[in-house]
CSV table of C-alpha atoms (C1' of nucleotides) in Angstrom, one decimal:
chain,number,residue,atom,x,y,z
A,1,MET,CA,-2.2,-34.4,-24.5
A,2,ILE,CA,-5.4,-32.6,-23.7
A,3,PRO,CA,-5.3,-29.1,-25.2
A,4,PHE,CA,-6.1,-26.4,-22.8
A,5,GLU,CA,-7.4,-22.8,-23.3
A,6,LYS,CA,-4.9,-20.4,-22.0
A,7,ASN,CA,-6.7,-17.1,-21.9
A,8,PHE,CA,-9.6,-17.0,-19.4
A,9,TYR,CA,-9.7,-13.2,-19.0
A,10,SER,CA,-11.8,-10.7,-20.8
A,11,GLU,CA,-11.8,-7.2,-19.5
A,12,SER,CA,-15.0,-6.0,-18.0
A,13,PRO,CA,-16.5,-2.8,-19.6
A,14,SER,CA,-15.3,-0.6,-16.7
A,15,VAL,CA,-11.7,-2.0,-17.0
A,16,ARG,CA,-11.8,-1.5,-20.8
A,17,MET,CA,-12.8,2.1,-20.3
A,18,MET,CA,-9.7,2.9,-18.2
A,19,THR,CA,-7.3,5.1,-20.2
A,20,GLU,CA,-3.6,4.5,-20.1
A,21,GLN,CA,-3.3,7.5,-17.8
A,22,ASP,CA,-5.9,6.0,-15.4
A,23,VAL,CA,-3.9,2.8,-15.3
A,24,ALA,CA,-0.6,4.5,-14.7
A,25,LEU,CA,-2.1,6.6,-11.9
A,26,TYR,CA,-3.7,3.6,-10.3
A,27,ARG,CA,-0.5,1.6,-10.4
A,28,ARG,CA,1.5,4.6,-9.1
A,29,LYS,CA,-0.8,5.1,-6.1
A,30,ARG,CA,-0.5,1.5,-5.1
A,31,ASN,CA,3.2,1.1,-5.8
A,32,ILE,CA,2.5,-1.5,-8.5
A,33,THR,CA,5.4,-2.1,-11.0
A,34,VAL,CA,4.8,-4.4,-14.0
A,35,GLU,CA,7.1,-6.0,-16.5
A,36,GLY,CA,6.4,-8.1,-19.6
A,37,ARG,CA,4.7,-7.8,-23.0
A,38,ASP,CA,1.0,-6.9,-23.2
A,39,VAL,CA,0.4,-6.4,-19.5
A,40,PRO,CA,-3.4,-6.4,-18.7
A,41,LYS,CA,-5.0,-3.5,-16.8
A,42,PRO,CA,-5.5,-4.0,-13.1
A,43,VAL,CA,-9.0,-4.7,-11.7
A,44,ARG,CA,-10.1,-2.2,-9.1
A,45,VAL,CA,-13.1,-4.0,-7.6
A,46,PHE,CA,-14.0,-7.6,-7.3
A,47,GLN,CA,-16.9,-7.3,-9.8
A,48,GLU,CA,-14.4,-6.5,-12.5
A,49,THR,CA,-13.0,-10.0,-12.3
A,50,ASN,CA,-14.7,-13.0,-14.0
A,51,PHE,CA,-14.6,-15.2,-10.9
A,52,PRO,CA,-17.7,-17.3,-10.4
A,53,ASP,CA,-20.5,-15.6,-8.4
A,54,TYR,CA,-20.1,-18.0,-5.5
A,55,CYS,CA,-16.5,-16.9,-5.2
A,56,LEU,CA,-17.5,-13.2,-5.0
A,57,GLN,CA,-20.0,-14.3,-2.3
A,58,VAL,CA,-17.3,-16.0,-0.3
A,59,ILE,CA,-15.1,-12.9,-0.7
A,60,ALA,CA,-18.0,-10.8,0.7
A,61,GLU,CA,-18.5,-13.2,3.6
A,62,CYS,CA,-14.8,-12.9,4.4
A,63,GLY,CA,-15.3,-9.1,4.7
A,64,PHE,CA,-12.9,-8.2,2.0
A,65,VAL,CA,-13.7,-4.7,0.6
A,66,GLU,CA,-11.4,-4.4,-2.4
A,67,PRO,CA,-8.6,-6.4,-4.0
A,68,THR,CA,-5.2,-5.9,-2.5
A,69,PRO,CA,-2.6,-4.5,-4.9
A,70,ILE,CA,-1.1,-7.9,-5.7
A,71,GLN,CA,-4.5,-9.2,-6.4
A,72,SER,CA,-5.7,-6.3,-8.5
A,73,GLN,CA,-2.8,-6.7,-10.9
A,74,GLY,CA,-2.0,-10.4,-10.4
A,75,TRP,CA,-5.5,-11.7,-11.2
A,76,PRO,CA,-5.8,-10.4,-14.7
A,77,MET,CA,-2.2,-11.5,-15.4
A,78,ALA,CA,-2.8,-15.0,-14.1
A,79,LEU,CA,-6.1,-15.3,-16.0
A,80,LYS,CA,-4.3,-14.4,-19.2
A,81,GLY,CA,-2.7,-17.8,-18.9
A,82,ARG,CA,0.8,-16.4,-18.9
A,83,ASP,CA,3.7,-17.2,-16.6
A,84,LEU,CA,4.1,-14.8,-13.7
A,85,ILE,CA,6.5,-13.7,-11.0
A,86,GLY,CA,4.5,-12.0,-8.2
A,87,ILE,CA,6.4,-10.2,-5.4
A,88,ALA,CA,4.5,-8.5,-2.6
A,89,GLU,CA,5.1,-8.0,1.1
A,90,THR,CA,4.0,-10.5,3.8
A,91,GLY,CA,0.4,-10.5,4.6
A,92,SER,CA,-0.8,-8.9,1.4
A,93,GLY,CA,-3.0,-11.6,0.0
A,94,LYS,CA,-0.8,-13.6,-2.3
A,95,THR,CA,-2.6,-16.9,-1.7
A,96,LEU,CA,-5.9,-15.7,-3.1
A,97,ALA,CA,-4.0,-14.0,-5.9
A,98,TYR,CA,-3.2,-17.4,-7.3
A,99,LEU,CA,-6.0,-19.6,-5.9
A,100,LEU,CA,-9.0,-17.8,-7.5
A,101,PRO,CA,-7.4,-17.8,-11.0
A,102,ALA,CA,-6.6,-21.5,-10.4
A,103,LEU,CA,-10.3,-22.2,-9.8
A,104,VAL,CA,-11.3,-20.4,-13.0
A,105,HIS,CA,-8.6,-22.4,-14.8
A,106,VAL,CA,-10.0,-25.7,-13.5
A,107,LEU,CA,-13.6,-24.8,-14.3
A,108,ALA,CA,-12.6,-24.1,-17.9
A,109,GLN,CA,-11.0,-27.6,-18.4
A,110,PRO,CA,-12.7,-30.8,-19.5
A,111,PRO,CA,-13.6,-32.8,-16.4
A,112,LEU,CA,-11.1,-35.2,-14.9
A,113,MET,CA,-11.4,-38.8,-16.2
A,114,SER,CA,-10.7,-41.7,-13.9
A,115,GLY,CA,-7.0,-42.3,-13.3
A,116,GLU,CA,-6.1,-38.7,-14.2
A,117,GLY,CA,-4.0,-36.6,-11.9
A,118,PRO,CA,-4.5,-33.0,-10.8
A,119,ILE,CA,-4.9,-29.9,-13.1
A,120,VAL,CA,-3.5,-27.5,-10.6
A,121,LEU,CA,-0.3,-28.2,-8.5
A,122,VAL,CA,0.7,-25.8,-5.7
A,123,LEU,CA,4.1,-26.5,-4.1
A,124,ALA,CA,5.0,-25.1,-0.6
A,125,PRO,CA,8.1,-25.3,1.6
A,126,THR,CA,6.5,-26.5,4.8
A,127,ARG,CA,3.7,-28.9,5.7
A,128,GLU,CA,1.8,-26.3,7.8
A,129,LEU,CA,1.9,-23.8,5.0
A,130,ALA,CA,0.6,-26.4,2.6
A,131,VAL,CA,-2.3,-27.3,4.9
A,132,GLN,CA,-3.1,-23.6,5.3
A,133,ILE,CA,-3.3,-23.1,1.6
A,134,GLN,CA,-5.5,-26.1,1.2
A,135,GLU,CA,-7.9,-24.7,3.9
A,136,GLU,CA,-8.2,-21.6,1.7
A,137,ALA,CA,-8.8,-23.7,-1.4
A,138,VAL,CA,-11.5,-25.7,0.3
A,139,LYS,CA,-13.2,-22.5,1.4
A,140,PHE,CA,-13.5,-21.3,-2.2
A,141,GLY,CA,-13.9,-24.6,-3.9
A,142,LEU,CA,-16.7,-25.9,-1.7
A,143,ARG,CA,-19.6,-24.7,-3.9
A,144,SER,CA,-18.2,-25.9,-7.2
A,145,ARG,CA,-17.0,-29.2,-8.6
A,146,VAL,CA,-13.4,-28.3,-7.7
A,147,ARG,CA,-11.9,-30.8,-5.3
A,148,SER,CA,-8.5,-30.3,-3.6
A,149,THR,CA,-6.2,-32.2,-1.3
A,150,CYS,CA,-3.0,-31.7,0.6
A,151,ILE,CA,-0.1,-34.1,0.1
A,152,TYR,CA,2.6,-33.8,2.8
A,153,GLY,CA,5.0,-35.9,4.9
A,154,GLY,CA,4.6,-36.9,8.5
A,155,ALA,CA,0.9,-37.8,8.0
A,156,PRO,CA,-0.6,-41.2,7.2
A,157,LYS,CA,-0.4,-42.0,3.5
A,158,GLY,CA,-3.7,-43.9,3.3
A,159,PRO,CA,-6.1,-40.9,3.1
A,160,GLN,CA,-3.8,-39.0,0.8
A,161,ILE,CA,-3.6,-42.0,-1.6
A,162,ARG,CA,-7.3,-42.4,-1.5
A,163,ASP,CA,-7.9,-38.7,-2.4
A,164,LEU,CA,-5.3,-39.0,-5.3
A,165,ARG,CA,-6.8,-42.2,-6.7
A,166,ARG,CA,-10.3,-40.8,-6.5
A,167,GLY,CA,-9.2,-37.8,-8.4
A,168,VAL,CA,-8.7,-34.2,-7.3
A,169,GLU,CA,-8.5,-31.1,-9.5
A,170,ILE,CA,-6.1,-29.2,-7.1
A,171,VAL,CA,-3.1,-30.7,-5.3
A,172,ILE,CA,-1.3,-28.7,-2.7
A,173,ALA,CA,1.9,-30.4,-1.7
A,174,THR,CA,5.3,-30.4,-0.1
A,175,PRO,CA,7.9,-31.8,-2.5
A,176,GLY,CA,9.1,-34.9,-0.7
A,177,ARG,CA,5.8,-36.7,-0.2
A,178,LEU,CA,4.6,-35.7,-3.7
A,179,ILE,CA,7.7,-37.3,-5.2
A,180,ASP,CA,7.0,-40.4,-3.0
A,181,MET,CA,3.4,-40.5,-4.4
A,182,LEU,CA,4.6,-40.1,-8.0
A,183,GLU,CA,7.1,-42.9,-7.7
A,184,ALA,CA,4.5,-45.2,-6.2
A,185,CYS,CA,2.2,-44.2,-9.2
A,186,HIS,CA,-0.6,-43.0,-6.9
A,187,THR,CA,-0.9,-40.0,-9.1
A,188,ASN,CA,0.7,-38.4,-12.2
A,189,LEU,CA,1.3,-34.8,-13.4
A,190,ARG,CA,0.3,-35.3,-17.0
A,191,ARG,CA,-2.8,-33.1,-16.7
A,192,VAL,CA,-1.1,-30.3,-14.7
A,193,THR,CA,-1.4,-27.0,-16.6
A,194,TYR,CA,-1.2,-24.6,-13.7
A,195,LEU,CA,1.8,-24.8,-11.5
A,196,VAL,CA,2.3,-22.6,-8.5
A,197,LEU,CA,5.5,-22.2,-6.4
A,198,ASP,CA,4.6,-20.4,-3.2
A,199,GLU,CA,7.6,-18.9,-1.4
A,200,ALA,CA,9.3,-19.4,-4.7
A,201,ASP,CA,12.7,-18.1,-3.7
A,202,ARG,CA,12.8,-20.8,-0.9
A,203,MET,CA,11.5,-23.5,-3.3
A,204,LEU,CA,14.4,-22.7,-5.6
A,205,ASP,CA,17.1,-22.7,-3.0
A,206,MET,CA,19.8,-25.3,-2.5
A,207,GLY,CA,17.7,-27.6,-0.3
A,208,PHE,CA,14.7,-27.8,-2.6
A,209,GLU,CA,15.9,-27.2,-6.1
A,210,PRO,CA,16.7,-30.8,-7.1
A,211,GLN,CA,13.2,-31.9,-6.0
A,212,ILE,CA,11.6,-29.1,-7.8
A,213,ARG,CA,13.5,-30.0,-10.9
A,214,LYS,CA,12.4,-33.6,-10.6
A,215,ILE,CA,8.7,-32.6,-10.2
A,216,ILE,CA,8.7,-30.0,-13.0
A,217,SER,CA,10.3,-32.4,-15.4
A,218,GLN,CA,7.1,-34.4,-15.3
A,219,ILE,CA,4.8,-31.5,-16.1
A,220,ARG,CA,4.0,-30.6,-19.7
A,221,PRO,CA,6.2,-27.7,-21.0
A,222,ASP,CA,3.2,-25.6,-22.1
A,223,ARG,CA,1.9,-25.3,-18.6
A,224,GLN,CA,1.4,-22.0,-16.9
A,225,THR,CA,3.9,-21.4,-14.1
A,226,LEU,CA,3.4,-18.8,-11.3
A,227,TYR,CA,6.0,-17.8,-8.7
A,228,TRP,CA,5.1,-15.9,-5.5
A,229,SER,CA,7.1,-14.5,-2.7
A,230,ALA,CA,7.7,-11.6,-0.4
A,231,THR,CA,11.4,-11.8,-1.1
A,232,TRP,CA,13.2,-12.2,-4.4
A,233,PRO,CA,17.0,-12.1,-4.1
A,234,ARG,CA,18.7,-11.3,-7.4
A,235,GLU,CA,20.5,-14.6,-7.3
A,236,VAL,CA,17.3,-16.6,-7.9
A,237,GLU,CA,16.2,-14.7,-11.0
A,238,THR,CA,18.4,-16.6,-13.5
A,239,LEU,CA,17.5,-20.0,-12.1
A,240,ALA,CA,13.9,-19.0,-11.8
A,241,ARG,CA,13.6,-18.0,-15.5
A,242,GLN,CA,14.8,-21.5,-16.6
A,243,PHE,CA,11.3,-22.7,-15.7
A,244,LEU,CA,9.4,-19.7,-17.2
A,245,HIS,CA,8.3,-18.6,-20.7
A,246,ASN,CA,7.6,-15.0,-21.5
A,247,PRO,CA,6.6,-14.2,-17.9
A,248,TYR,CA,4.9,-11.2,-16.5
A,249,LYS,CA,6.4,-9.8,-13.4
A,250,VAL,CA,4.5,-7.7,-10.9
A,251,ILE,CA,6.2,-6.1,-7.9
A,252,ILE,CA,4.4,-4.3,-5.1
A,253,GLY,CA,6.7,-1.7,-3.7
A,254,SER,CA,10.4,-2.1,-4.6
A,255,LEU,CA,12.5,-5.1,-5.3
A,256,GLU,CA,14.7,-4.0,-2.5
A,257,LEU,CA,14.2,-6.3,0.5
A,258,LYS,CA,11.3,-4.6,2.1
A,259,ALA,CA,9.5,-5.2,5.3
A,260,ASN,CA,5.8,-4.6,5.9
A,261,GLN,CA,5.3,-1.0,6.9
A,262,SER,CA,2.7,-1.7,9.6
A,263,ILE,CA,5.2,-3.6,11.7
A,264,MET,CA,7.1,-1.6,14.3
A,265,GLN,CA,10.6,-3.0,14.2
A,266,ILE,CA,12.8,-2.7,17.3
A,267,ILE,CA,16.3,-3.9,17.3
A,268,GLU,CA,17.9,-4.5,20.7
A,269,VAL,CA,21.7,-4.8,20.8
A,270,VAL,CA,22.4,-7.3,23.5
A,271,SER,CA,25.0,-9.8,24.6
A,272,GLU,CA,24.2,-13.5,24.5
A,273,ASN,CA,23.8,-13.6,28.3
A,274,GLU,CA,21.2,-10.8,28.3
A,275,LYS,CA,18.8,-12.5,25.9
A,276,TYR,CA,16.9,-14.7,28.3
A,277,PRO,CA,16.3,-12.1,31.0
A,278,ARG,CA,15.4,-9.6,28.3
A,279,LEU,CA,12.9,-12.0,26.8
A,280,VAL,CA,11.2,-12.5,30.2
A,281,LYS,CA,11.0,-8.7,30.6
A,282,LEU,CA,9.4,-8.4,27.2
A,283,LEU,CA,6.9,-11.1,28.0
A,284,ASN,CA,6.0,-9.4,31.2
A,285,GLU,CA,5.3,-6.2,29.3
A,286,MET,CA,3.6,-7.8,26.3
A,287,MET,CA,1.5,-10.6,27.7
A,288,ASP,CA,-2.2,-9.6,27.6
A,289,GLY,CA,-3.8,-12.6,26.0
A,290,SER,CA,-2.6,-12.1,22.4
A,291,ARG,CA,-0.1,-14.3,20.8
A,292,ILE,CA,3.7,-14.0,20.9
A,293,LEU,CA,5.9,-15.9,18.5
A,294,ILE,CA,9.6,-16.4,19.3
A,295,PHE,CA,12.1,-17.4,16.7
A,296,LEU,CA,15.3,-19.2,17.3
A,297,ASP,CA,17.9,-20.5,14.9
A,298,THR,CA,18.1,-24.0,16.1
A,299,LYS,CA,15.8,-26.8,17.1
A,300,LYS,CA,17.9,-27.4,20.2
A,301,GLY,CA,17.7,-23.7,21.1
A,302,CYS,CA,13.9,-23.9,20.8
A,303,ASP,CA,13.7,-26.8,23.2
A,304,GLN,CA,16.0,-25.1,25.7
A,305,VAL,CA,14.3,-21.8,25.8
A,306,THR,CA,10.8,-23.4,25.8
A,307,ARG,CA,11.8,-25.6,28.7
A,308,GLN,CA,13.2,-22.7,30.6
A,309,LEU,CA,10.1,-20.6,30.0
A,310,ARG,CA,7.8,-23.4,31.1
A,311,MET,CA,9.9,-23.8,34.3
A,312,ASP,CA,9.4,-20.1,34.9
A,313,GLY,CA,5.7,-20.5,34.5
A,314,TRP,CA,5.1,-19.2,31.0
A,315,PRO,CA,2.6,-21.0,28.7
A,316,ALA,CA,5.0,-21.8,26.0
A,317,LEU,CA,5.1,-24.5,23.4
A,318,SER,CA,7.6,-25.2,20.6
A,319,ILE,CA,7.3,-26.1,17.0
A,320,HIS,CA,10.2,-27.4,14.8
A,321,GLY,CA,11.1,-30.1,12.3
A,322,ASP,CA,12.3,-32.7,14.8
A,323,LYS,CA,8.9,-33.0,16.4
A,324,ALA,CA,6.3,-35.5,15.2
A,325,GLN,CA,3.8,-34.0,12.8
A,326,SER,CA,1.0,-34.8,15.2
A,327,GLU,CA,2.7,-32.6,17.8
A,328,ARG,CA,3.4,-29.9,15.3
A,329,ASP,CA,-0.3,-29.8,14.4
A,330,TRP,CA,-1.3,-29.8,18.0
A,331,VAL,CA,1.1,-27.0,19.0
A,332,LEU,CA,0.0,-24.8,16.1
A,333,SER,CA,-3.7,-25.4,17.0
A,334,GLN,CA,-3.0,-24.5,20.7
A,335,PHE,CA,-1.2,-21.4,19.5
A,336,LYS,CA,-4.0,-20.4,17.1
A,337,SER,CA,-6.7,-21.0,19.7
A,338,GLY,CA,-4.9,-19.0,22.3
A,339,SER,CA,-4.7,-21.9,24.8
A,340,SER,CA,-0.9,-21.6,24.5
A,341,PRO,CA,-0.2,-17.9,23.6
A,342,ILE,CA,3.5,-18.3,23.4
A,343,MET,CA,5.2,-20.3,20.7
A,344,THR,CA,8.8,-20.8,20.0
A,345,ALA,CA,9.8,-21.9,16.6
A,346,THR,CA,12.6,-22.4,14.1
A,347,ASP,CA,12.2,-21.1,10.6
A,348,VAL,CA,9.6,-23.8,9.9
A,349,ALA,CA,7.2,-21.1,11.0
A,350,ALA,CA,9.0,-18.2,9.3
A,351,ARG,CA,7.1,-18.2,6.0
A,352,GLY,CA,3.6,-17.9,5.0
A,353,LEU,CA,1.8,-18.9,8.2
A,354,ASP,CA,-1.2,-16.7,8.8
A,355,VAL,CA,-2.2,-16.8,12.5
A,356,LYS,CA,-4.6,-14.0,13.6
A,357,ASP,CA,-3.7,-11.6,16.3
A,358,ILE,CA,0.0,-12.3,16.6
A,359,LYS,CA,0.8,-9.1,18.4
A,360,CYS,CA,4.5,-9.6,18.6
A,361,VAL,CA,7.3,-11.5,17.0
A,362,ILE,CA,10.6,-11.8,18.9
A,363,ASN,CA,13.8,-12.8,17.2
A,364,TYR,CA,15.7,-14.4,20.1
A,365,ASP,CA,18.4,-15.3,17.6
A,366,PHE,CA,19.1,-13.2,14.5
A,367,PRO,CA,18.2,-15.3,11.4
A,368,THR,CA,20.8,-16.5,9.0
A,369,SER,CA,19.6,-14.3,6.2
A,370,LEU,CA,17.8,-10.9,5.9
A,371,GLU,CA,15.1,-12.6,3.7
A,372,ASP,CA,14.3,-14.8,6.7
A,373,TYR,CA,14.2,-11.7,8.9
A,374,VAL,CA,11.6,-10.2,6.6
A,375,HIS,CA,9.5,-13.3,6.5
A,376,ARG,CA,9.7,-13.9,10.3
A,377,ILE,CA,8.6,-10.5,11.3
A,378,GLY,CA,5.9,-10.8,8.6
A,379,ARG,CA,4.0,-13.3,10.9
A,380,THR,CA,2.7,-10.1,12.6
A,381,GLY,CA,1.1,-7.1,10.9
A,382,ARG,CA,-1.1,-9.2,8.6
A,383,ALA,CA,-3.8,-7.8,6.4
A,384,GLY,CA,-3.1,-4.2,7.5
A,385,ALA,CA,-3.1,-4.9,11.3
A,386,LYS,CA,-0.4,-3.4,13.5
A,387,GLY,CA,2.3,-5.5,14.9
A,388,THR,CA,5.6,-5.3,16.7
A,389,ALA,CA,8.9,-7.2,16.1
A,390,PHE,CA,11.7,-7.2,18.7
A,391,THR,CA,15.0,-8.5,17.5
A,392,PHE,CA,18.0,-9.4,19.7
A,393,PHE,CA,21.1,-8.4,17.9
A,394,THR,CA,24.6,-9.4,19.1
A,395,HIS,CA,28.0,-8.3,17.9
A,396,LEU,CA,28.2,-11.7,16.2
A,397,ASN,CA,25.4,-10.5,13.9
A,398,ALA,CA,27.3,-7.3,13.0
A,399,LYS,CA,27.8,-8.3,9.4
A,400,TYR,CA,24.0,-7.9,8.9
A,401,ALA,CA,23.9,-4.4,10.5
A,402,ARG,CA,24.3,-2.3,7.4
A,403,ASN,CA,21.7,-4.0,5.3
A,404,LEU,CA,19.3,-4.4,8.3
A,405,ILE,CA,19.5,-0.6,8.7
A,406,LYS,CA,18.5,-0.3,5.0
A,407,ILE,CA,15.4,-2.4,5.7
A,408,LEU,CA,14.5,-0.4,8.8
A,409,GLN,CA,14.9,2.9,7.0
A,410,GLU,CA,12.9,1.8,4.0
A,411,ALA,CA,10.1,0.8,6.3
A,412,GLY,CA,10.2,4.2,8.1
A,413,GLN,CA,11.7,2.8,11.3
A,414,THR,CA,14.1,4.5,13.7
A,415,VAL,CA,17.6,3.2,13.9
A,416,SER,CA,19.1,3.0,17.4
A,417,PRO,CA,22.6,4.5,17.9
A,418,ALA,CA,23.8,1.1,19.2
A,419,LEU,CA,22.9,-0.6,15.9
A,420,ALA,CA,24.4,2.3,13.9
A,421,THR,CA,27.6,2.0,15.8
A,422,LEU,CA,27.8,-1.8,15.1
A,423,ALA,CA,27.2,-1.0,11.4
A,424,ARG,CA,30.1,1.4,11.4
A,425,SER,CA,32.3,-1.1,13.1
A,426,THR,CA,32.0,-3.5,10.1
A,427,GLY,CA,33.8,-2.8,6.8
A,428,ALA,CA,32.0,-2.5,3.5
A,429,ALA,CA,28.4,-3.8,3.5
A,430,SER,CA,29.0,-7.5,3.3
A,431,GLY,CA,26.7,-10.0,4.9
A,432,GLY,CA,23.0,-10.4,4.5
A,433,PHE,CA,21.3,-10.2,1.2
A,434,GLY,CA,21.0,-13.3,-0.7
A,435,GLY,CA,20.3,-15.9,2.0
A,436,ASN,CA,21.1,-19.4,0.8
A,437,PHE,CA,22.2,-18.2,-2.6
A,438,ARG,CA,25.6,-17.1,-1.5
A,439,SER,CA,28.2,-18.5,0.8
A,440,ARG,CA,27.3,-18.4,4.4
A,441,GLY,CA,28.9,-16.1,6.8
A,442,ARG,CA,31.9,-17.3,8.8
A,443,GLY,CA,32.5,-17.3,12.5
A,444,TYR,CA,29.6,-17.9,14.7
A,445,GLY,CA,31.8,-18.1,17.8
A,446,ASN,CA,30.6,-19.9,20.9
A,447,ARG,CA,27.0,-19.6,21.5
A,448,SER,CA,25.1,-20.9,24.5
A,449,LEU,CA,21.5,-19.9,24.6
A,450,ILE,CA,21.1,-19.5,28.2
A,451,SER,CA,24.2,-18.7,30.2
A,452,GLY,CA,25.4,-19.4,33.7
A,453,SER,CA,23.1,-20.6,36.4
A,454,ASN,CA,20.2,-20.4,34.0
A,455,THR,CA,21.3,-23.4,31.9
A,456,ILE,CA,18.8,-26.2,31.9
A,457,PRO,CA,20.0,-29.5,30.6
A,458,ILE,CA,17.4,-31.6,28.7
A,459,GLY,CA,17.1,-35.1,30.0
A,460,GLY,CA,19.2,-37.7,28.2
A,461,ARG,CA,20.2,-35.4,25.3
A,462,LYS,CA,23.8,-34.3,24.8
A,463,GLN,CA,24.2,-30.6,24.3
A,464,TRP,CA,26.7,-27.8,24.0
B,1,DA,C1',28.1,-24.0,14.2
B,2,DA,C1',20.6,-23.7,10.4
B,3,DA,C1',16.1,-25.3,8.8
B,4,DA,C1',13.2,-27.5,5.8
B,5,DA,C1',11.5,-31.6,3.0
B,6,DA,C1',10.0,-39.0,2.3
B,7,DC,C1',10.3,-43.5,4.3
DNA sequence: AAAAAAC
């Protein structure tokens, strides 16, 4: 094994001069909570970090003025070489919180020899998110010797194999294709010393955990492991700590499920039949060139609503996991460029995606967990911008009402009487928190997305 | 009676 230096952080003189009181005040003002032994002081300006000069230059070019709270505390922690759990709301700069320390980490290592695998591995739950992270890595790795590549399914293997065989310091991957590549010996994880789980609670849930276990088992145990998410259900903590040693924990705000405060959240209690007409009414009010993202719970629902919208003349496209990756890529690019300002999506688009100027998120269906609710609406209101989230809420979703109200109140939103009434109609607070980590709610009842004369069958496919 | 993630 190649030994690696674990502490890349030395406090700048200005950080060293901060008194404990200064630190406490700084953290209090920015809602930073820390746990762990020997927690380093936060950095207040970019110049207090020890990132390479060219990184600071890119930061300046991006127009960033000062580190976000998760960055100011996360950077020195990550640079210490210790494990880390970082929890901060959607749109608060988590990607750079782990990517820049990753660059420093790589630059401090002996160069890659031929046949060696990556030094940094970042795992993400969707292909689009992996690609987005890689774009960010390219932006900051460009002017150094740090190469990166993205390994994900649905795309041709050839170029990915070529990149891996040629050697890259940073690999950003979705689990399935990475395991595929490992089994085919196109790469190995023997040199990985910096492992990131983005959207960590999702990566540790039922669907992903076995794959994550398989991947982590191939990485040296003295690696540095970093978890990041906007949501952190209590149920994951025990599982998560199995893969961590003496971690720091940094939380921005509270550990309570918390939505981004700059998003106006509007819950509309409707019946199933009222959804589509209500959607059209909202689109008529909101359409002014900016982007609108509509979430549904099922792929079929996405197709149906998109088809109906297009028949009614709306420029809508749909993204979900049954579509070819080439179409997913195209739809997302059309949405990003504004050529198709309305996108319907399943939860494939719920986490992490950073599209500028999404003015409005509409939950056509209420999600199957409140964590997903927080992530979905977090596609708007990014980097301090304002956004609006409309959510259609039916009596079938009543079990979420109480905890949803908690989220609304915590984020300073008004609670409509209709929602309050629904909350009172349910017994003790039951449903909601915990997402995939507890048993799923029962009783969905019959649902058809578009009722009566509005139903549009999709050619050749059986439905309902 | 959900989605995602490899071929």
